[in-house]
XYZ file of C-alpha atoms in Angstrom:
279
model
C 113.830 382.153 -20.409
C 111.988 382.070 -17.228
C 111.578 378.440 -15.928
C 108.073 377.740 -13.901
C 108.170 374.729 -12.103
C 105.227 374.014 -9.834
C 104.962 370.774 -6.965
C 102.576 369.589 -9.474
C 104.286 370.431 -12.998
C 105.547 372.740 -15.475
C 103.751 375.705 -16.246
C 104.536 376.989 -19.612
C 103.635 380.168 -21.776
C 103.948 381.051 -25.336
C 102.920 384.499 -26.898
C 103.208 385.128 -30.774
C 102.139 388.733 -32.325
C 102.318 388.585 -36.612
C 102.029 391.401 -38.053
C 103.313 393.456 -41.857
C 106.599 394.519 -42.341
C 105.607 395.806 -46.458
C 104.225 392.877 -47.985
C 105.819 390.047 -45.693
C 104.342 388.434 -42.608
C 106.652 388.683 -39.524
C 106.530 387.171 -36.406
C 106.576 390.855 -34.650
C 106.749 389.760 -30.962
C 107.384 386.566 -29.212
C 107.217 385.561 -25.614
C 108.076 382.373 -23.642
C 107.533 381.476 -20.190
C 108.834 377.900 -19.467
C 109.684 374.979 -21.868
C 107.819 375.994 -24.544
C 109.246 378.330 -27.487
C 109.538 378.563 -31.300
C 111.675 378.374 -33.975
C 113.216 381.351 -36.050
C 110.228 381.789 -39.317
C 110.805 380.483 -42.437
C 109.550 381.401 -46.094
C 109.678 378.734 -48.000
C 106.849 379.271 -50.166
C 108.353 382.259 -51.375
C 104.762 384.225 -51.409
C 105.525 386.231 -47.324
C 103.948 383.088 -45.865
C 105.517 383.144 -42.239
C 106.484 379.496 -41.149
C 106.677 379.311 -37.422
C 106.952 375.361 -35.592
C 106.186 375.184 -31.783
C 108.286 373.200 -29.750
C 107.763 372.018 -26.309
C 111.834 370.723 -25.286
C 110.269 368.267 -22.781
C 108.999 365.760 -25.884
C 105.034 365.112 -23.645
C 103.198 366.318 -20.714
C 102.458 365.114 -17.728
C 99.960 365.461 -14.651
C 100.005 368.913 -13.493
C 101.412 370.232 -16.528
C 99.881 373.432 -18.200
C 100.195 374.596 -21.429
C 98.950 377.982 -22.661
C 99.773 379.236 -26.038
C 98.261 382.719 -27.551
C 98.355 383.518 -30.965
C 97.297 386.919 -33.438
C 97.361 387.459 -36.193
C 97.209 390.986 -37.261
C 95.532 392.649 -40.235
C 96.677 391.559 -43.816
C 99.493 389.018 -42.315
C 99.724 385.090 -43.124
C 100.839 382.719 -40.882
C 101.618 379.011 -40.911
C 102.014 377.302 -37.736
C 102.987 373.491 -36.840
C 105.180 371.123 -34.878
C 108.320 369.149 -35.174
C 106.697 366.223 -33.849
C 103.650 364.806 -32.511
C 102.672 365.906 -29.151
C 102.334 363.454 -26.300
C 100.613 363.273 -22.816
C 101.643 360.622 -20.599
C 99.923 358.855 -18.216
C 99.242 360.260 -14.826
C 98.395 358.885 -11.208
C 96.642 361.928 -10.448
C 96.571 365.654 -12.053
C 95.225 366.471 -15.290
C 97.038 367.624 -17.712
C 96.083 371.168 -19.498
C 96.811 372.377 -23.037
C 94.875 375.466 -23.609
C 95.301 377.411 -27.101
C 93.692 381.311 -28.151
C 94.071 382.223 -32.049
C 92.561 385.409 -32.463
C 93.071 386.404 -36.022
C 92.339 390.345 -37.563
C 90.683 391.720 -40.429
C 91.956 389.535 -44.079
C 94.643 387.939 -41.731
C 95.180 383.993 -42.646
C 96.279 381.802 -39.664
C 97.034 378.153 -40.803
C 97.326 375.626 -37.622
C 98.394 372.775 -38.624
C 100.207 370.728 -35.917
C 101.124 366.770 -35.668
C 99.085 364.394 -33.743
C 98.781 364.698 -30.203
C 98.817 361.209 -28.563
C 97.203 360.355 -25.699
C 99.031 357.270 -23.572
C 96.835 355.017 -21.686
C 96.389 356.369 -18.462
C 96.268 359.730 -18.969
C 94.286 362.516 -17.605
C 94.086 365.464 -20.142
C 92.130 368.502 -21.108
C 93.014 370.269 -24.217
C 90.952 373.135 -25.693
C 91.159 375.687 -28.989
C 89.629 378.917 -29.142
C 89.868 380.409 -32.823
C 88.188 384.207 -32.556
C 87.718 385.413 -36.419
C 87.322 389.423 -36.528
C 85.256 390.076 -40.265
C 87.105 388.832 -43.111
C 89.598 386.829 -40.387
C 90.290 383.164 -42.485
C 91.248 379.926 -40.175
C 92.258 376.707 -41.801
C 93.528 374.245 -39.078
C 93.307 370.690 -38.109
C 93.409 368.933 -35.086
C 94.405 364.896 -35.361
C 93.838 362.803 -31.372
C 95.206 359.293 -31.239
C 93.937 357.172 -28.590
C 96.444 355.066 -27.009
C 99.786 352.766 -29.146
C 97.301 350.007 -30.374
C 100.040 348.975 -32.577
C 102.569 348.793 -30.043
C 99.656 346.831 -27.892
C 98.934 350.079 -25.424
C 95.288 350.601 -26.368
C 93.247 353.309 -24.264
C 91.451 351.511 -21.576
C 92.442 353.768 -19.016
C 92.456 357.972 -18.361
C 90.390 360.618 -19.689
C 90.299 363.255 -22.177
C 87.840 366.295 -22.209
C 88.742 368.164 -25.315
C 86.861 371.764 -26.621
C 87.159 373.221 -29.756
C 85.378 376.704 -31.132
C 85.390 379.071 -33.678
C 84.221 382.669 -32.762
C 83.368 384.700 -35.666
C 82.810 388.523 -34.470
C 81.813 387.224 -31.148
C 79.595 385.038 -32.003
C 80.207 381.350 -31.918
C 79.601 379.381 -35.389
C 81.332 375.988 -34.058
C 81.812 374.922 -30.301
C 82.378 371.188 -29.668
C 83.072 369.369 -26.385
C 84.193 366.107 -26.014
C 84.713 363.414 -23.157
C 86.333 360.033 -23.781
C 87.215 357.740 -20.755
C 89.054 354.763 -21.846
C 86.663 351.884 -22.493
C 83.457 354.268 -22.297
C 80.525 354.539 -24.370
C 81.857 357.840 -26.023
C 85.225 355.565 -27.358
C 83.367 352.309 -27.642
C 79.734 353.037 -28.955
C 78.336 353.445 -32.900
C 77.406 356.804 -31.929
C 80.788 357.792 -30.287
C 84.389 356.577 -31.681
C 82.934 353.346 -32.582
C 86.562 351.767 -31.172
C 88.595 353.765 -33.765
C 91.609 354.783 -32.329
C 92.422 357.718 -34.372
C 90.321 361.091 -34.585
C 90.718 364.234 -36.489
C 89.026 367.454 -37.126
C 90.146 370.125 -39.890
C 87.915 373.682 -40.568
C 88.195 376.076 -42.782
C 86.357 379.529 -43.490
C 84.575 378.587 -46.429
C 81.108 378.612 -47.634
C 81.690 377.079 -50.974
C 79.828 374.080 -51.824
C 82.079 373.364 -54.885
C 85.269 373.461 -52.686
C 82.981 370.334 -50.918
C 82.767 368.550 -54.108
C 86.606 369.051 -55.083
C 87.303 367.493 -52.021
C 84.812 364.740 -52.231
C 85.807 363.810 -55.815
C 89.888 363.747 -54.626
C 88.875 361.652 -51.641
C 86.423 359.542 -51.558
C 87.983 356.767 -53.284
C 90.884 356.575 -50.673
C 88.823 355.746 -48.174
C 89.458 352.044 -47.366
C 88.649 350.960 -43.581
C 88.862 354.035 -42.127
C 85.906 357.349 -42.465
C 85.837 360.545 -43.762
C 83.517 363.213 -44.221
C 83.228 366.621 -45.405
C 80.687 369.501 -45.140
C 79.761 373.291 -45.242
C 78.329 374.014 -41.966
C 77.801 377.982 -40.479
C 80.643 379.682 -42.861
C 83.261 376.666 -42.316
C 84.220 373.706 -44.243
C 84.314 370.878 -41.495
C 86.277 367.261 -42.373
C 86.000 364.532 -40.028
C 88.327 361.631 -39.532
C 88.211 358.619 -37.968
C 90.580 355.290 -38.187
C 93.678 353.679 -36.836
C 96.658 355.306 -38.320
C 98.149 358.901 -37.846
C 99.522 358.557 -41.116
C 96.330 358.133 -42.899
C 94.822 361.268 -41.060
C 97.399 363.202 -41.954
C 97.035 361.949 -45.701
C 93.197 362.864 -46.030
C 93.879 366.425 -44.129
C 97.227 367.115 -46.376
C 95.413 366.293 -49.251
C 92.029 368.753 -47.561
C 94.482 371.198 -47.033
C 96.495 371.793 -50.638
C 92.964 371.902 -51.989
C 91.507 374.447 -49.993
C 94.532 376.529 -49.786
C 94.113 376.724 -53.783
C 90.567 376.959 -54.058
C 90.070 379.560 -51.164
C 92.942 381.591 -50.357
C 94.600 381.198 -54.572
C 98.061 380.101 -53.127
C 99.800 376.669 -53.411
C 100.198 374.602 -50.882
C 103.895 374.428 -49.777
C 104.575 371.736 -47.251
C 106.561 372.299 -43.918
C 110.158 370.950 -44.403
C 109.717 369.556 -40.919
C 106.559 366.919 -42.205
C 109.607 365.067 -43.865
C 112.179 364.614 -41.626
């Protein structure tokens, strides 16, 4: 492993190339730069799935940090990718803090991204962005869930900044770009037509067009909703579900519970849950 250590702060790389070996999904090629690397794959569904969890050693990020990981997925292959833990980005007197992420997934390739909450500390200053690029018949299912702050350990977000991009590319062509900017105690975090003061935010997509699936999901859901919101539509090719609350926990129930149903309805297969959710 090459270590890159800047005056400012790490700079770390990741590289993963999936690819067919028969039937089964392998993790063909791997590359690291820094502290950032994976585990060895695991198939525990039994159907060639490839398991792969990202960890970054350091346990957050700080000012100056940068983080760029680079995914494909080639033709055919399956791939489920996650964390050990929820990612964190500590506060910083200065330099942002940079997270940048590329899944570019081939021709009936399925690419799963499915990673813990990232949780940004008061004071913070952090950009993170996701670039999904779908070649035709590419499938994406992936979720991304933001915490704002430790309310419950009294360390609410009333400090920092983060700008955060997410897109989906399908043939070049862009079916889904967002952009968000939330500065602690802003309108964007504070306003009816921003966070509305929830402290919790998640987005999960799929490539679906299905209005059924919409209804399955709707029927599972809707009655679990207690303070917190959720939503879920068909918009450009995708199924998009919105979250918004207070608890990590309860995104992660809404977009588990998204997740086994759209794995069944759209790509046939049972959901099999990382080992690592439940440890």
């Amino acid at each position: 492993m090459t270590t890159l250590k800047t005056k400012q702060g790490w700079e770390a790389q990741l590289s993963l190339l999936f690819d067919l070996s028969g039937a089964k999904t392998i993790l063909r090629n791997k590359q690291h730069k820094g502290p950032l690397l994976v585990q060895r794959p695991f198939y525990p569904a039994g159907d060639n799935t490839c398991h792969v969890y990202i960890i970054h050693p350091p346990g957050g990020v700080v000012g100056g940090d940068i983080l760029n990981i680079d995914i494909k997925a080639g033709s055919g292959t399956h791939a489920l990718i996650t964390t050990p833990a929820a990612g964190k980005f500590y506060r910083s007197s200065g330099a942002f803090a940079r997270q940048d992420q590329v899944i570019k997934i081939s021709s009936n390739a399925i690419l799963e991204w499915l990673p813990q909450e990232t949780i940004i500390y008061n004071g913070a200053k952090s950009k993170i962005s996701t670039r999904v690029e779908l070649d035709e018949g590419a499938h994406f299912l992936g979720w991304e869930i933001t915490c704002l702050g430790l309310p419950a350990s009294s360390q609410k977000f009333t400090d920092g900044v983060l700008r955060q991009h997410f897109e989906v590319w399908q043939q070049g062509k862009p079916v889904l770009v967002e952009r968000g900017c939330f500065e602690g105690q802003s309108q964007a975090v504070t306003s009816r037509w921003g966070l509305a003061n929830y402290t919790v935010v998640g987005t999960l997509v799929c490539t679906c067009d299905n209005p059924a699936v919409v209804e399955n999901i709707r029927l599972a859901l809707m009655e679990q909703v207690k303070e917190d919101l959720f939503s879920v539509t068909v918009i450009n090719g995708l199924v998009v579900c919105r979250y918004l609350g207070h608890e990590a926990y309860r995104a992660r129930f809404f977009f588990a519970k998204t997740w086994e149903i759209l794995r069944n309805k759209v790509f046939s297969r049972q959901a099999c849950h990382p080992r690592i959710w439940h440890t």
